[in-house]
PDB file of C-alpha atoms in Angstrom:
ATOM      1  CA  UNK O   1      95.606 -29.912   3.272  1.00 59.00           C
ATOM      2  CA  UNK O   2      93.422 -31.914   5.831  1.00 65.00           C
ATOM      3  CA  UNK O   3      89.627 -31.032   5.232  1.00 65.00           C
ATOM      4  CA  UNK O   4      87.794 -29.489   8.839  1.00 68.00           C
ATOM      5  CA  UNK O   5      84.257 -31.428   9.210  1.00 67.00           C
ATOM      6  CA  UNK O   6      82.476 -30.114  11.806  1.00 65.00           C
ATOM      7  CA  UNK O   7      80.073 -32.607  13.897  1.00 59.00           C
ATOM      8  CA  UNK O   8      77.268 -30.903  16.164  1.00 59.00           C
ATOM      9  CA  UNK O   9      77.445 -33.023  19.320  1.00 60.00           C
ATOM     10  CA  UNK O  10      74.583 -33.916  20.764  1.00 56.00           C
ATOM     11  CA  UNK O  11      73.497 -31.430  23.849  1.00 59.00           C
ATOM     12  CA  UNK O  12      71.751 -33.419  26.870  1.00 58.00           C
ATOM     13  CA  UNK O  13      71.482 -30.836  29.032  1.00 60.00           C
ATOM     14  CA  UNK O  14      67.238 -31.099  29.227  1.00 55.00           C
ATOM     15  CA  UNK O  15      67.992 -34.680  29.789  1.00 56.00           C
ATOM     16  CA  UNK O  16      70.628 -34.305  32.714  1.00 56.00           C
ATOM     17  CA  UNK O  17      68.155 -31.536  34.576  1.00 56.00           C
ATOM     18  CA  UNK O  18      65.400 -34.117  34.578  1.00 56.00           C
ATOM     19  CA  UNK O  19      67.627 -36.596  35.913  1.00 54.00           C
ATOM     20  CA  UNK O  20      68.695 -34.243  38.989  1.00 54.00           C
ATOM     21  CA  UNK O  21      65.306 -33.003  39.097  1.00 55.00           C
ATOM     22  CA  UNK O  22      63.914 -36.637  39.986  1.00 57.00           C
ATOM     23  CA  UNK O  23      67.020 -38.013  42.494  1.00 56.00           C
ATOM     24  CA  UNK O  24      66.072 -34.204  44.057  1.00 63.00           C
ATOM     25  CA  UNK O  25      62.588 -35.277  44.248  1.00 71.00           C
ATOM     26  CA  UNK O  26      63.121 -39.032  45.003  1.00 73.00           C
ATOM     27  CA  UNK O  27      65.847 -37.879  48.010  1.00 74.00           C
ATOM     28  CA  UNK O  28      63.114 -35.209  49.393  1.00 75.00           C
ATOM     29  CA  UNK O  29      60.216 -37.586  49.680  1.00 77.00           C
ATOM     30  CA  UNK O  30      63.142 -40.274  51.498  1.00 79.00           C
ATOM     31  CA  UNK O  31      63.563 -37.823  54.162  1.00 81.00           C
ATOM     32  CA  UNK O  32      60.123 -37.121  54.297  1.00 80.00           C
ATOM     33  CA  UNK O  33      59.902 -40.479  55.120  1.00 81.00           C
ATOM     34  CA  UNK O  34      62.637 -40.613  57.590  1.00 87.00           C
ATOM     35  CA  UNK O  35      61.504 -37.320  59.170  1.00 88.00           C
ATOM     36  CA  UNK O  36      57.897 -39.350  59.726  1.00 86.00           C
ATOM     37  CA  UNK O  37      59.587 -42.513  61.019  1.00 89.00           C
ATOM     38  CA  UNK O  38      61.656 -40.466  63.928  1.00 92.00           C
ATOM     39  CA  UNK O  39      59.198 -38.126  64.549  1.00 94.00           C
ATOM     40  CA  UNK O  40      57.064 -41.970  65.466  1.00 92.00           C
ATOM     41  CA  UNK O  41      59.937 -42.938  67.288  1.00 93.00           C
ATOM     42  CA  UNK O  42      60.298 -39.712  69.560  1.00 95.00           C
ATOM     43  CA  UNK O  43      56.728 -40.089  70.420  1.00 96.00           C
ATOM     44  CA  UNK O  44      56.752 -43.546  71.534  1.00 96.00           C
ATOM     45  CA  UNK O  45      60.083 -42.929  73.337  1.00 96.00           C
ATOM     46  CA  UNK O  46      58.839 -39.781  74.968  1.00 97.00           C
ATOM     47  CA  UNK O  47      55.430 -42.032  76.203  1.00 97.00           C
ATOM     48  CA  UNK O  48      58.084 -45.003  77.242  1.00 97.00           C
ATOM     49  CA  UNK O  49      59.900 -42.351  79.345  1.00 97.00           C
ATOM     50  CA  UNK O  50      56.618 -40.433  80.927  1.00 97.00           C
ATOM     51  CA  UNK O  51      55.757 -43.956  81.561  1.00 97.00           C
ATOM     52  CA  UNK O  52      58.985 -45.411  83.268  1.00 96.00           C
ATOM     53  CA  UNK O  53      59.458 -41.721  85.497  1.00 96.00           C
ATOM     54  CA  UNK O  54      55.535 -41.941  86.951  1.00 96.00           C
ATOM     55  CA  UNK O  55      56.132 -45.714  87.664  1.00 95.00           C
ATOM     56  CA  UNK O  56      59.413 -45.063  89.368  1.00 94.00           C
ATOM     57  CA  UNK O  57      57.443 -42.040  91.036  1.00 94.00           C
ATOM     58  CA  UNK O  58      54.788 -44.433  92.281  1.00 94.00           C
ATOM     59  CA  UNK O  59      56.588 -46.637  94.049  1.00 90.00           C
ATOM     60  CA  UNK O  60      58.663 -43.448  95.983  1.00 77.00           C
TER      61      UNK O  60
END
């Protein structure tokens, strides 16, 4: 007869939440970031555009 040992395995399920709790945190504050860079972008575009449609209107 072959002997049963059992082994506790080790459980990393703290160590896996804290892992997806970071990339959750680390991926929010990247589109934070993004949001911030477009929302930059948008304005300047928006002021390139008033800009271009009152020069064209000037010279009407």
């Amino acid at each position: 007869m072959i002997p049963i040992i059992q082994v506790d395995e080790a459980c990393f399920t703290e160590v896996a939440a804290r892992g997806a709790e970071r990339e959750i945190g680390d991926g929010a504050s990247l589109t934070q970031a993004c949001i911030l860079e477009e929302i930059v972008g948008a304005v300047f575009g928006s002021i390139t555009l008033w800009y271009l449609a009152t020069s064209l209107a000037s010279l009407a």
